GROMACS .gro file of C-alpha atoms in nm:
model
   60
    1MET     CA    1  -0.002  -0.007   0.000
    2ALA     CA    2   0.300   0.249   0.096
    3MET     CA    3   0.413   0.178  -0.310
    4ALA     CA    4   0.076   0.269  -0.430
    5LEU     CA    5   0.069   0.600  -0.173
    6SER     CA    6   0.402   0.693  -0.333
    7GLY     CA    7   0.273   0.679  -0.712
    8THR     CA    8   0.570   0.446  -0.851
    9GLU     CA    9   0.345   0.131  -0.854
   10ALA     CA   10   0.033   0.379  -0.995
   11LEU     CA   11   0.294   0.506  -1.258
   12HIS     CA   12   0.416   0.131  -1.351
   13SER     CA   13   0.038   0.009  -1.356
   14VAL     CA   14  -0.074   0.289  -1.589
   15PHE     CA   15   0.232   0.260  -1.845
   16SER     CA   16   0.217  -0.156  -1.847
   17ALA     CA   17  -0.138  -0.152  -1.932
   18ILE     CA   18  -0.058   0.151  -2.180
   19ALA     CA   19   0.185  -0.115  -2.329
   20ASP     CA   20  -0.025  -0.419  -2.306
   21ARG     CA   21  -0.335  -0.229  -2.524
   22ALA     CA   22  -0.047  -0.143  -2.744
   23GLY     CA   23   0.097  -0.498  -2.781
   24ASN     CA   24   0.416  -0.395  -2.660
   25THR     CA   25   0.408  -0.695  -2.432
   26GLU     CA   26   0.367  -1.054  -2.426
   27ARG     CA   27   0.055  -1.035  -2.227
   28GLY     CA   28  -0.072  -0.755  -2.471
   29ARG     CA   29   0.072  -0.985  -2.775
   30VAL     CA   30  -0.131  -1.248  -2.668
   31ALA     CA   31  -0.411  -1.061  -2.598
   32ARG     CA   32  -0.419  -0.907  -2.952
   33GLU     CA   33  -0.374  -1.194  -3.144
   34LYS     CA   34  -0.708  -1.368  -2.927
   35GLU     CA   35  -0.856  -1.055  -3.045
   36ASN     CA   36  -0.814  -1.103  -3.417
   37GLU     CA   37  -0.873  -1.470  -3.406
   38ARG     CA   38  -1.229  -1.345  -3.269
   39ILE     CA   39  -1.232  -1.110  -3.572
   40ALA     CA   40  -1.130  -1.307  -3.826
   41SER     CA   41  -1.416  -1.557  -3.712
   42PHE     CA   42  -1.652  -1.373  -3.692
   43MET     CA   43  -1.527  -1.233  -4.061
   44ARG     CA   44  -1.557  -1.625  -4.183
   45THR     CA   45  -1.896  -1.653  -4.032
   46ALA     CA   46  -2.078  -1.343  -4.181
   47MET     CA   47  -1.906  -1.405  -4.527
   48ALA     CA   48  -2.032  -1.782  -4.498
   49SER     CA   49  -2.409  -1.633  -4.425
   50GLN     CA   50  -2.352  -1.391  -4.699
   51GLU     CA   51  -2.268  -1.679  -4.980
   52ARG     CA   52  -2.580  -1.815  -4.830
   53VAL     CA   53  -2.813  -1.585  -4.871
   54ALA     CA   54  -2.690  -1.521  -5.179
   55GLU     CA   55  -2.769  -1.895  -5.300
   56PHE     CA   56  -3.108  -1.860  -5.100
   57GLN     CA   57  -3.172  -1.546  -5.390
   58LYS     CA   58  -3.060  -1.691  -5.661
   59LYS     CA   59  -3.310  -2.018  -5.604
   60LEU     CA   60  -3.586  -1.760  -5.521
   0.00000   0.00000   0.00000
């Protein structure tokens, strides 16, 4: 608690959080990779749905 009150730990925590979000740390890189895979999975699903809609419209 004394370190947090001195401000050193608080500054370290803030800069660590910024570095994580920027992907400049191992934890940040892992999080960014997971997010990119989640987005890629969503895009694959969306494209498959669009293809199914197009096929359905052709049958009409």
